[in-house]
Tab-separated table of C-alpha atoms in Angstrom:
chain	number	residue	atom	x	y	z
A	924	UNK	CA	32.174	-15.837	-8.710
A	925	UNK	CA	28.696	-14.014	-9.367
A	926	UNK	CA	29.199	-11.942	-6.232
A	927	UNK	CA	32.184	-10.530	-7.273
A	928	UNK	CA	30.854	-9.944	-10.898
A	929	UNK	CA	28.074	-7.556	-9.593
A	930	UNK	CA	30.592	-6.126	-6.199
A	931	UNK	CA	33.194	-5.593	-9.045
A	932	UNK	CA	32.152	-2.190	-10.231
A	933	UNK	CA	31.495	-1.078	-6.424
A	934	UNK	CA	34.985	-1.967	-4.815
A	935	UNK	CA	36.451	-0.403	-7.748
A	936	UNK	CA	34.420	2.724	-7.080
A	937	UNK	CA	35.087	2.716	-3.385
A	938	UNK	CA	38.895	2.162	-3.382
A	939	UNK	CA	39.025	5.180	-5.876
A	940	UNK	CA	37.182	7.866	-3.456
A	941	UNK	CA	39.603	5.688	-0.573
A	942	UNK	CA	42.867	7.190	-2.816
A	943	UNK	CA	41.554	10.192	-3.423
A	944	UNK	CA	40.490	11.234	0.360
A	945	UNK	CA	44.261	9.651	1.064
A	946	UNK	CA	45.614	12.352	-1.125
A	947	UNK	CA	44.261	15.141	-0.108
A	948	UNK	CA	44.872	14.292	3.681
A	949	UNK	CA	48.493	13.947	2.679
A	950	UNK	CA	48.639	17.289	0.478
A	951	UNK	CA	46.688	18.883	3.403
A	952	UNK	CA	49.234	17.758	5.579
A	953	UNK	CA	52.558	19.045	3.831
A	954	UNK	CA	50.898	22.294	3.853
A	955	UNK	CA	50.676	22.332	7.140
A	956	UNK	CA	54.178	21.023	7.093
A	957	UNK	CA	55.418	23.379	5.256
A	958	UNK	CA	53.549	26.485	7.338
A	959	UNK	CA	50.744	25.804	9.920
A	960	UNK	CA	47.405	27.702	9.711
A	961	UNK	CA	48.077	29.938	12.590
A	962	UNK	CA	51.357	30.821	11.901
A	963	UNK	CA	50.845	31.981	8.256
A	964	UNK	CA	47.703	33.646	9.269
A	965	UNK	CA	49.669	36.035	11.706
A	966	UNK	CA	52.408	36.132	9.624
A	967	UNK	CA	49.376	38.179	6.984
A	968	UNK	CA	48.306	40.446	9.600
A	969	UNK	CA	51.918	41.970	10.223
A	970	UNK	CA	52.590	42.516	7.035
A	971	UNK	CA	49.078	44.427	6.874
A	972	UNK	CA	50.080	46.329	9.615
A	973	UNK	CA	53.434	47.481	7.719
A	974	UNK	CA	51.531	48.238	4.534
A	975	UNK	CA	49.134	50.442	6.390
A	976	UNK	CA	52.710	52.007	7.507
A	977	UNK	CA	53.633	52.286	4.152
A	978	UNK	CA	50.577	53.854	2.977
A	979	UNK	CA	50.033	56.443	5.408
A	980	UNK	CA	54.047	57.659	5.282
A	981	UNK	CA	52.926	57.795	1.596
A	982	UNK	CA	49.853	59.687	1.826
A	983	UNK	CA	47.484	57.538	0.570
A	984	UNK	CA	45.574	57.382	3.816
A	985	UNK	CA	44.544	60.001	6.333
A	986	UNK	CA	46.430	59.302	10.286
A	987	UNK	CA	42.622	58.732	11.550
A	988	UNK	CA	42.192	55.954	9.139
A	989	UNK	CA	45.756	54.388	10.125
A	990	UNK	CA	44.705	54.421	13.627
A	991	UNK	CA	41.615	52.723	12.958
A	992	UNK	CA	43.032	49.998	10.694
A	993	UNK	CA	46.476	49.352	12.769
A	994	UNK	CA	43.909	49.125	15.569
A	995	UNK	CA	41.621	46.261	13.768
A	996	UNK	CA	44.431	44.412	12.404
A	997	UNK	CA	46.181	44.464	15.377
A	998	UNK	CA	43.284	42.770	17.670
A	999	UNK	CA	42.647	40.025	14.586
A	1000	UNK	CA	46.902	39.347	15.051
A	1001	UNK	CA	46.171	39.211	19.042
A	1002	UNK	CA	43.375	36.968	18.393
A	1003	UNK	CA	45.248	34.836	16.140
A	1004	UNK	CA	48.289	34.290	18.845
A	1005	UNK	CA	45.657	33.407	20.995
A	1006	UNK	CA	44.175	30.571	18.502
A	1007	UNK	CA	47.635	29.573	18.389
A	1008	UNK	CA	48.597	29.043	21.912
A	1009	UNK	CA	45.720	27.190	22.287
A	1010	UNK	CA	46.239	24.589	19.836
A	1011	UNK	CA	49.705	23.746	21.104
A	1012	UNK	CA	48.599	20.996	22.965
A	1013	UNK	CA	47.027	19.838	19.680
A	1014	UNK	CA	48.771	17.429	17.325
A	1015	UNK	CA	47.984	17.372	13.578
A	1016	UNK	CA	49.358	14.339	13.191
A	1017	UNK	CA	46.809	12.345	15.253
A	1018	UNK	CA	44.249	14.093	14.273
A	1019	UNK	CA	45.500	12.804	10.162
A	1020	UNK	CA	46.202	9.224	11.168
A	1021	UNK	CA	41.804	9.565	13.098
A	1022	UNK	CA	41.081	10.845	9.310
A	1023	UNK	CA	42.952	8.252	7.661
A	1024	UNK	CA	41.362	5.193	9.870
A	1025	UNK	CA	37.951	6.699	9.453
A	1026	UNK	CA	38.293	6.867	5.395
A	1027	UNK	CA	39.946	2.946	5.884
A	1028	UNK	CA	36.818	2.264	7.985
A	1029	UNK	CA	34.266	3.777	5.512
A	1030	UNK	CA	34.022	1.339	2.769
A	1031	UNK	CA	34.576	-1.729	5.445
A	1032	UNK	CA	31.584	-0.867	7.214
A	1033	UNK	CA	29.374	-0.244	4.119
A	1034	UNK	CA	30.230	-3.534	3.213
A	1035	UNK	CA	29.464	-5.150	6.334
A	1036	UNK	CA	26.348	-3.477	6.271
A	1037	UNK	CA	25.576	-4.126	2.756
A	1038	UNK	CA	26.521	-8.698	3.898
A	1039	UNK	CA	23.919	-7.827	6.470
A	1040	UNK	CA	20.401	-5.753	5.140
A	1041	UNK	CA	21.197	-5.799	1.477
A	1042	UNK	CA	20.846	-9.772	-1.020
A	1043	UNK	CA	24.707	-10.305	-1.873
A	1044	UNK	CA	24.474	-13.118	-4.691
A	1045	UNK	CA	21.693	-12.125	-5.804
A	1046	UNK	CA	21.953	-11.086	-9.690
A	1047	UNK	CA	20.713	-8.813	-11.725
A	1048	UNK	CA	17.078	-9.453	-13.206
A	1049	UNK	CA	16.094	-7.623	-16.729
A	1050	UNK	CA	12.412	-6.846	-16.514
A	1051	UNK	CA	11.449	-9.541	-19.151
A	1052	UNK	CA	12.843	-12.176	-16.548
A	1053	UNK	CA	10.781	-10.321	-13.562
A	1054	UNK	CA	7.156	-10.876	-15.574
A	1055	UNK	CA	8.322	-14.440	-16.957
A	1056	UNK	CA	8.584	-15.283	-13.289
A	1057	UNK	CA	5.902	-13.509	-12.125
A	1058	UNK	CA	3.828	-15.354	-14.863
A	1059	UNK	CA	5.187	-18.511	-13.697
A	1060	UNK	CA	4.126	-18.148	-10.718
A	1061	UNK	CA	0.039	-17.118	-11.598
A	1062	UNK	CA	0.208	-20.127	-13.919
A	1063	UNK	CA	1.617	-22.388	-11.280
A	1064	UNK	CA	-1.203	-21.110	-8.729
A	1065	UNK	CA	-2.850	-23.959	-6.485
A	1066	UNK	CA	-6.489	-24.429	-7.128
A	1067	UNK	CA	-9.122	-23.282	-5.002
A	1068	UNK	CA	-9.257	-26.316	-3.017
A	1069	UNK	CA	-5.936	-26.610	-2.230
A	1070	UNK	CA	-5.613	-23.215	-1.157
A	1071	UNK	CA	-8.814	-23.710	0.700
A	1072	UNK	CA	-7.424	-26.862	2.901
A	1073	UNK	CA	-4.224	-25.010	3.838
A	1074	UNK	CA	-6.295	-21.926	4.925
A	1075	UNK	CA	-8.064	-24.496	7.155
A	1076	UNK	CA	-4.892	-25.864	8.363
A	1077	UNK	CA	-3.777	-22.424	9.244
A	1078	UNK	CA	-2.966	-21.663	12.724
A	1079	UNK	CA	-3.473	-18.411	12.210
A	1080	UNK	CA	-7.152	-18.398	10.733
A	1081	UNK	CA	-9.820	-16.732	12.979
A	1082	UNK	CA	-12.301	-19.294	14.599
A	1083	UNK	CA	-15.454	-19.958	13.521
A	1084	UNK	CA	-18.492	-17.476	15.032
A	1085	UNK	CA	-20.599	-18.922	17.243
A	1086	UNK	CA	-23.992	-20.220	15.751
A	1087	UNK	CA	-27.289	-19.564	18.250
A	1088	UNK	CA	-28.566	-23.343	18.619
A	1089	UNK	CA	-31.838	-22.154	16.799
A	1090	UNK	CA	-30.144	-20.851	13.378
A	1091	UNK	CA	-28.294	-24.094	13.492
A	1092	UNK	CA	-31.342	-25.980	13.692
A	1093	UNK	CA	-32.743	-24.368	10.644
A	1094	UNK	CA	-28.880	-24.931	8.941
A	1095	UNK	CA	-29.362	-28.059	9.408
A	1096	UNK	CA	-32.707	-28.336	8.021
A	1097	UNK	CA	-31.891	-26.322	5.168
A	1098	UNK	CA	-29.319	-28.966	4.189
A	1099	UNK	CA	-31.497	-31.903	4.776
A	1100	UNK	CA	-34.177	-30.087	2.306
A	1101	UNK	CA	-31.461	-29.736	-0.158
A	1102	UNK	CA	-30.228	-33.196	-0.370
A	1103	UNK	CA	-33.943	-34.269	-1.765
A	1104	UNK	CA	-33.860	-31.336	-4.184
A	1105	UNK	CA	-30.321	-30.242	-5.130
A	1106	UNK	CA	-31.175	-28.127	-7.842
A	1107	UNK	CA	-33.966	-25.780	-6.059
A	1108	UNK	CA	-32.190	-22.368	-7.116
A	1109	UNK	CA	-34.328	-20.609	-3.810
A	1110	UNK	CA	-33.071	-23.273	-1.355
A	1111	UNK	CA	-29.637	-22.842	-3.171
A	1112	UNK	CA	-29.229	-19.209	-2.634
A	1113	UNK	CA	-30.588	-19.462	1.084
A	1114	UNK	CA	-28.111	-21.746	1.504
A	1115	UNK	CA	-25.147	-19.675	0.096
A	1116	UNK	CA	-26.112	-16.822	2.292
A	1117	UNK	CA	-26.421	-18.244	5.352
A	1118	UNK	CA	-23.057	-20.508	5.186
A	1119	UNK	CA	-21.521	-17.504	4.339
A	1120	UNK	CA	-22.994	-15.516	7.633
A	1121	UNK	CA	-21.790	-18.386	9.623
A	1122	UNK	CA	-17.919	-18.387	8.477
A	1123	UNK	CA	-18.465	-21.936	5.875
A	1124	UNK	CA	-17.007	-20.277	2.917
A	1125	UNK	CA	-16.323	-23.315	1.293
A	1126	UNK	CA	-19.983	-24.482	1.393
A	1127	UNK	CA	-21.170	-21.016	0.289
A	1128	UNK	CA	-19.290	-21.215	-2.435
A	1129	UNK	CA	-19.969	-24.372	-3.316
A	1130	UNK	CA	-23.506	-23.677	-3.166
A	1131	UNK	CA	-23.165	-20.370	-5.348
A	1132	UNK	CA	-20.907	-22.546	-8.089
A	1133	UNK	CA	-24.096	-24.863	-8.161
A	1134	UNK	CA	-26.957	-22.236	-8.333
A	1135	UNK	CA	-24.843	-20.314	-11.130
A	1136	UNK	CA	-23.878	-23.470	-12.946
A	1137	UNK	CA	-28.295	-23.624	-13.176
A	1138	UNK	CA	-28.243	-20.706	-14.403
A	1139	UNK	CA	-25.864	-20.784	-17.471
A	1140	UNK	CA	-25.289	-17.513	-18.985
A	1141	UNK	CA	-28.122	-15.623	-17.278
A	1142	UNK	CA	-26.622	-15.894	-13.700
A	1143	UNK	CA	-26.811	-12.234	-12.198
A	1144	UNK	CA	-23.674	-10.338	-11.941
A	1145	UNK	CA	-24.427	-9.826	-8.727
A	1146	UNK	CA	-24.500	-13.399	-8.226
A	1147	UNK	CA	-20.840	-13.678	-9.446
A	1148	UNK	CA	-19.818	-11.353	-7.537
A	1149	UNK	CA	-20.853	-12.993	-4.468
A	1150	UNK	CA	-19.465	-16.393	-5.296
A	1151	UNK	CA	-15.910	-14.366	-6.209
A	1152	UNK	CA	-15.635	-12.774	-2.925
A	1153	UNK	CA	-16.984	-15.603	-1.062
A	1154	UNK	CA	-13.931	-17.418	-2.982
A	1155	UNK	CA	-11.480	-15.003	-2.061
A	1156	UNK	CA	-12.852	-15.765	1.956
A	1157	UNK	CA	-12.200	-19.403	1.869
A	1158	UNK	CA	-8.672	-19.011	0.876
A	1159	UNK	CA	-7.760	-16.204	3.590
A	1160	UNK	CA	-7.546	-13.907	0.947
A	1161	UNK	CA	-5.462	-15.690	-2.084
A	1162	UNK	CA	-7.019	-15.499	-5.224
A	1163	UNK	CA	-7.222	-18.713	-6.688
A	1164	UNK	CA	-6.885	-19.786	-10.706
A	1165	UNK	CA	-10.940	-20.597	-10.463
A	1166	UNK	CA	-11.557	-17.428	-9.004
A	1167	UNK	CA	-9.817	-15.609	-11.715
A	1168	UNK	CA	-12.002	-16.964	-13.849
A	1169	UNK	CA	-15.025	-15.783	-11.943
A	1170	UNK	CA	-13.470	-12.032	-12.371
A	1171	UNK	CA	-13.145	-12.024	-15.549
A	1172	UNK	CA	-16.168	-13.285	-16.401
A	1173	UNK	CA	-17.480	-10.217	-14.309
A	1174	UNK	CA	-15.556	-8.062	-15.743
A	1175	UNK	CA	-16.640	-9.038	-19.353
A	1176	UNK	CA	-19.822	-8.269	-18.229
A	1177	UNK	CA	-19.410	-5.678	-16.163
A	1178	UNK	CA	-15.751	-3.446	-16.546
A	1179	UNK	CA	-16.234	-0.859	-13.935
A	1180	UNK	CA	-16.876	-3.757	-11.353
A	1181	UNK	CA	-15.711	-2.619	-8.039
A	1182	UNK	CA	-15.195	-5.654	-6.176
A	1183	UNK	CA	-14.286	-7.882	-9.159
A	1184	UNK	CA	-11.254	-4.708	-10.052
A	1185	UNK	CA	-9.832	-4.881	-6.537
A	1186	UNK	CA	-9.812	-8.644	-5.972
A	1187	UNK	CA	-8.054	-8.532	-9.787
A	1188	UNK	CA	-5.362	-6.203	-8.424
A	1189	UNK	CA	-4.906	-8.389	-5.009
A	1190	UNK	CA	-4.323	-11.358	-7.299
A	1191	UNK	CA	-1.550	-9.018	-9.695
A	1192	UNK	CA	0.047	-8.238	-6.089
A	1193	UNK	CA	0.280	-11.862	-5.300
A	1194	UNK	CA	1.752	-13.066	-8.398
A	1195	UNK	CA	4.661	-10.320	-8.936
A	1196	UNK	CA	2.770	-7.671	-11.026
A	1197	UNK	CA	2.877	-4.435	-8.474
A	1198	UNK	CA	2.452	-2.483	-11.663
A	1199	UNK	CA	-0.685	-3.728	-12.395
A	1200	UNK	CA	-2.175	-4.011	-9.374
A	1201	UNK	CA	-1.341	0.337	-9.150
A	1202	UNK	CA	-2.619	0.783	-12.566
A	1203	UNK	CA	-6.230	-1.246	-11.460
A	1204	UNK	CA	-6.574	-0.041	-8.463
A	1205	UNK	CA	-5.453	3.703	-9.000
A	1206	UNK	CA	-8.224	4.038	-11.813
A	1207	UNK	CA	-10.737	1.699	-9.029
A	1208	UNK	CA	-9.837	4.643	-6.453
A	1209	UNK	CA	-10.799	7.097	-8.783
A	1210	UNK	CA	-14.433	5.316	-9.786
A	1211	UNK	CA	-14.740	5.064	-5.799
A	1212	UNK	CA	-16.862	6.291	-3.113
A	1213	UNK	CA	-14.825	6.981	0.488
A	1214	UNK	CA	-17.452	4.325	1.847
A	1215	UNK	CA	-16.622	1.580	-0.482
A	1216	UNK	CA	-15.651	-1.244	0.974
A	1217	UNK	CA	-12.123	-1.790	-0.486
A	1218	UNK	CA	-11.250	1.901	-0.511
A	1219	UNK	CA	-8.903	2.089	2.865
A	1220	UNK	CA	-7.217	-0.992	1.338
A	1221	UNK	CA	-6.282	0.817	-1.626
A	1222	UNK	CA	-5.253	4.060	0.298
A	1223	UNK	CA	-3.004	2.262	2.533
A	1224	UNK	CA	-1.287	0.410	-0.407
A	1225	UNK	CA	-1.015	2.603	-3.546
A	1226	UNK	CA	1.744	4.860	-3.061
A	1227	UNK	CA	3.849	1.642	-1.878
A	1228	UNK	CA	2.571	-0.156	-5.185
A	1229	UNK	CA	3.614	2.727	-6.855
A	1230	UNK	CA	6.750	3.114	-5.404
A	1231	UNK	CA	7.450	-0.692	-6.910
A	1232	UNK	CA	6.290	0.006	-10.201
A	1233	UNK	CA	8.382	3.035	-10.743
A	1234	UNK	CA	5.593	5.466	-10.998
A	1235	UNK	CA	5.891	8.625	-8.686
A	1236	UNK	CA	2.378	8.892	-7.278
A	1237	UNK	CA	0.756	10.903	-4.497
A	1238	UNK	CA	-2.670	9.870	-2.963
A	1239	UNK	CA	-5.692	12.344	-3.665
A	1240	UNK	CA	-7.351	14.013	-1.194
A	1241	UNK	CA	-10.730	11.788	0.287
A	1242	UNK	CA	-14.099	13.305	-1.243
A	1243	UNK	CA	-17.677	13.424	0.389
A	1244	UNK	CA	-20.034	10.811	-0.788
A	1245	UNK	CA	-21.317	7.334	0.055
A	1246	UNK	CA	-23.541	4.937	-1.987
A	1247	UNK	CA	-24.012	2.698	1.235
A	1248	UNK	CA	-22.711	-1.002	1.417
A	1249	UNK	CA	-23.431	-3.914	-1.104
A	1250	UNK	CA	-24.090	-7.302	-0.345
A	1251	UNK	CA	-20.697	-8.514	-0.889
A	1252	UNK	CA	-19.588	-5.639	1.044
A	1253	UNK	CA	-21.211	-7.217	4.014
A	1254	UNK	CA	-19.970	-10.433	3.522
A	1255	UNK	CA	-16.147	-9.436	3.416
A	1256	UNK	CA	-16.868	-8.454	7.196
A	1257	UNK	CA	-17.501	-11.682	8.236
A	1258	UNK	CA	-13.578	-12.159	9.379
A	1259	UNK	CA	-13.670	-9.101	12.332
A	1260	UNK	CA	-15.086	-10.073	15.454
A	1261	UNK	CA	-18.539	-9.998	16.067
A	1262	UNK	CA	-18.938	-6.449	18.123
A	1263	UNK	CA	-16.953	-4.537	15.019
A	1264	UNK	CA	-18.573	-6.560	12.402
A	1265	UNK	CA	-21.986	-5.692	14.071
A	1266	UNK	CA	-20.846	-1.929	14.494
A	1267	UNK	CA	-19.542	-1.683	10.995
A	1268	UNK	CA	-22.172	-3.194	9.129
A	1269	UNK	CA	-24.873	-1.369	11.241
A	1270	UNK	CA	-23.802	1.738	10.691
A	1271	UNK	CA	-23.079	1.746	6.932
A	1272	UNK	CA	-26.928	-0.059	6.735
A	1273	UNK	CA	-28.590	2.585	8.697
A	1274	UNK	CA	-26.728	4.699	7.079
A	1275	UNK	CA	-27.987	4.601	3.860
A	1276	UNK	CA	-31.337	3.717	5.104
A	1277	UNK	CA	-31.579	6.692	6.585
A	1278	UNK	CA	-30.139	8.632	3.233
A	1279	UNK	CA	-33.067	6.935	1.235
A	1280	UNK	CA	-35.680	7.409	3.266
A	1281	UNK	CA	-35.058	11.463	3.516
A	1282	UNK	CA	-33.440	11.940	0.286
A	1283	UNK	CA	-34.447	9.348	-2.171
A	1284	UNK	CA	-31.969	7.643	-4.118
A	1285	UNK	CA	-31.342	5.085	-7.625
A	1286	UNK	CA	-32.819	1.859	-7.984
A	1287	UNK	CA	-29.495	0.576	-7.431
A	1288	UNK	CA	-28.850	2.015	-4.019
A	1289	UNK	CA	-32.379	0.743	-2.717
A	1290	UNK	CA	-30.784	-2.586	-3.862
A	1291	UNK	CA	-27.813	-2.933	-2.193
A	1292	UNK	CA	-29.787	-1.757	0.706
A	1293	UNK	CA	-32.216	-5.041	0.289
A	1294	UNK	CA	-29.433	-7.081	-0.464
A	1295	UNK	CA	-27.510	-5.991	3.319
A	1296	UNK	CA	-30.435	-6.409	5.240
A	1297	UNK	CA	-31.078	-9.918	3.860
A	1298	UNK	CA	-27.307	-10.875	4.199
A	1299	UNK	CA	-27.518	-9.712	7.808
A	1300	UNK	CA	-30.766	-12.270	8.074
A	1301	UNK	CA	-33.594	-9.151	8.603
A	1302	UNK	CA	-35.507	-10.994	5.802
A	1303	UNK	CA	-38.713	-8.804	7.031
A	1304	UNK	CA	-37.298	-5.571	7.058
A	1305	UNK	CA	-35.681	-6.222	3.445
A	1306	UNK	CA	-39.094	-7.095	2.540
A	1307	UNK	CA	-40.769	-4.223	3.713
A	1308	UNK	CA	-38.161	-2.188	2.060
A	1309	UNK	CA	-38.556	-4.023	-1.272
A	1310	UNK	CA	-42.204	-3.189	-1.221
A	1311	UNK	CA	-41.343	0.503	-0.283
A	1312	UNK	CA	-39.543	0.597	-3.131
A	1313	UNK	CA	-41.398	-1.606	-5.763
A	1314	UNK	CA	-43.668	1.763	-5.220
A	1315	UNK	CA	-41.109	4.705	-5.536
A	1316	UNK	CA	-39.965	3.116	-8.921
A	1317	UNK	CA	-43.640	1.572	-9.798
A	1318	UNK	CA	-43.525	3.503	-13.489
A	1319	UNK	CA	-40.281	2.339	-14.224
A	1320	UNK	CA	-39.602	-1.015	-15.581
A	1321	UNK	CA	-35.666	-1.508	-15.575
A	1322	UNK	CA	-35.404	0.282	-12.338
A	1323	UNK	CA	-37.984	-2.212	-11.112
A	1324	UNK	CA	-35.844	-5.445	-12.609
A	1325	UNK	CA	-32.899	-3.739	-10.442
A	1326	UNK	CA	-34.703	-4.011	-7.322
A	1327	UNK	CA	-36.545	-7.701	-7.670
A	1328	UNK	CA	-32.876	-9.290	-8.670
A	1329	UNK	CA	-32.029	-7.889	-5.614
A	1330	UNK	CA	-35.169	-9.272	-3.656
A	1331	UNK	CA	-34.774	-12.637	-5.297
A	1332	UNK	CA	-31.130	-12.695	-3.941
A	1333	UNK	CA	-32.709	-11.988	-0.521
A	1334	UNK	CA	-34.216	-14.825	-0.560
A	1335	UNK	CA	-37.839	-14.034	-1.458
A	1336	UNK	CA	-39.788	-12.388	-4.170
A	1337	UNK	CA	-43.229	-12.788	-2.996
């Protein structure tokens, strides 16, 4: 009964354009009935060619002129015969009954395609409905472990990279240390990095959790931010309830957050909320540099977001810049294959390496720079880069707190 309720109104609407095109094919056709086209037209052009009789025996028009116009009307009557002869063989009334079964046709085959592409049954949701659901569904989330195990169980989950015997070696030893002294916040952070670089998201988070859980409230943002993307890996992606949490509590610390806005609006897009997804990520894309990380993302998926939140949008044009990549923006590489990741990563390090050493550049830049080359294990160049900097920014305190947090992170202060 429900598909008829909301098909009602259609069917109504189609039979009445059906009735109406039947009409006027029948009024068309006792027209022609009653005179066909040819036939009247050459029945106008005669008498034109007796008023131009008329009008010259009168005097309204000069003989020349006559000429001239019996001439011209009498080609348009030859014409006409012509037209007429040639249509003989035609018959008006087949060419009414192929009108007829194509207007029959018409609403049968949008119906038929309607069964097939369109959701027949499917009723009509009020948008209060559409965010109760889409509510329902964020609350009823699985954790972060569950989604974790099925992204293991995925068939379609990249393998694991292949670990150089020595670097496992040291893994391994690295795990050993920590099982003696679990709470060593250096061996912790090591450890977090390095699962990471070898695809054991789940460790590396686990490993973050328990280094910012020893830190309370003073964990580093940038320390969140690291354990919310390295989250987001585990899962393939899905942002689970406990990573929410991690956002926000970025986000209260930090609102123009880049990675903690875009991994917000991923989790809107998963849960039903396309409109809030465009309205975080459109104001993300317009805090952005064309090198960050999650800017193609957000390119390729706006206008479509916007599309589904009933918001006409058009993309603006990219602009020059580049702050170089963060940490975080390293890790979220680790899925491509090794020669792109490589290619990728090296070019947006040297990059910016290149940018400082020539032009100079914030605290915050020479950070993120430290930051990649300790993520991508070149603990000695980091270091020689922290030191570099330690004396560009040696009379300035905070910018010098910038770029230790960012040493520390790299696994090394000293």
């Amino acid at each position: 009964m429900a598909i008829w309720w909301f098909l009602g109104p259609a069917v109504a609407l189609t039979a009445v354009i059906v009735v109406l095109a039947v009409l006027g094919l029948r009024r068309g056709a006792r027209v022609e009935a009653a005179e066909p086209g040819q036939r009247r037209e050459m029945r106008i052009y005669r008498d034109q060619l007796k008023e131009i009789e008329r009008d010259q025996a009168r005097g309204l028009i000069a003989a020349e002129e006559a000429e001239r116009l019996r001439t011209e009307t009498a080609r348009r009557l030859l014409d006409a015969d012509k037209r007429g002869a040639t249509a003989l063989g035609e018959s008006p009334a087949s060419m009414r009954t192929l009108a007829l079964v194509l207007v029959a046709l018409a609403p049968i085959l949008a119906i038929a395609l309607y069964w097939r592409e369109g959701a027949p049954g499917y009723e009509d949701m009020p948008l209060i409905d559409r965010y109760a659901e889409a509510q329902a569904l964020r609350d009823n989330r699985p954790g972060q472990a569950a989604m974790e195990a099925a992204w293991q169980a995925d068939a379609q989950r990249p393998p694991a990279p292949e670990i150089d015997p020595q670097y496992a070696t040291l893994m391994a030893q690295l795990r050993e240390a920590l099982t003696t002294r679990p709470d060593d916040p250096r061996g912790l952070r090591l450890l977090a990095v390095n699962e990471g670089n070898i695809g054991n998201y789940s460790a590396s988070a686990a490993a973050w959790i328990h280094l910012i859980e020893l830190q309370g409230e003073a964990a580093p943002v940038e320390d969140l931010v690291a354990l919310a993307e390295t989250m987001a890996l585990a899962t393939g992606g899905l942002i689970s309830p406990e990573a929410e949490a991690v956002l926000e509590r970025i986000l209260q610390r930090d609102p123009q957050n880049g990675t903690a806005r875009y991994y917000l609006g991923l989790m809107f897009a998963q849960t039903g909320r396309p409109d809030l997804t465009f309205r975080l990520w459109r104001g993300l894309l317009e805090d952005s540099e064309p090198d960050d990380p999650w800017v193609p993302a957000i390119r390729g998926s706006l206008e479509d977001l916007a599309a589904a939140a009933g918001v006409r949008y058009t993309l603006p044009p990219m602009t020059a810049g580049g702050r170089g990549p963060s940490a975080a923006d390293v890790e979220a590489a680790a899925r491509m294959s090794d020669e792109d990741r490589q290619q990728m990563i090296g070019g947006m390090v040297e990059g910016l390496a290149s940018r400082l050493s020539n032009q100079g550049g914030p605290a915050e830049d020479w950070a993120r720079l430290i930051n990649a080359l300790g993520v991508l294990g070149q603990t000695e160049r980091a270091r020689a880069i922290w030191s570099e900097a330690r004396l560009v920014f040696a009379d300035q305190p905070a910018a010098l707190a910038v770029i230790d947090t960012a040493a520390r992170q790299a696994g090394f202060t000293e």
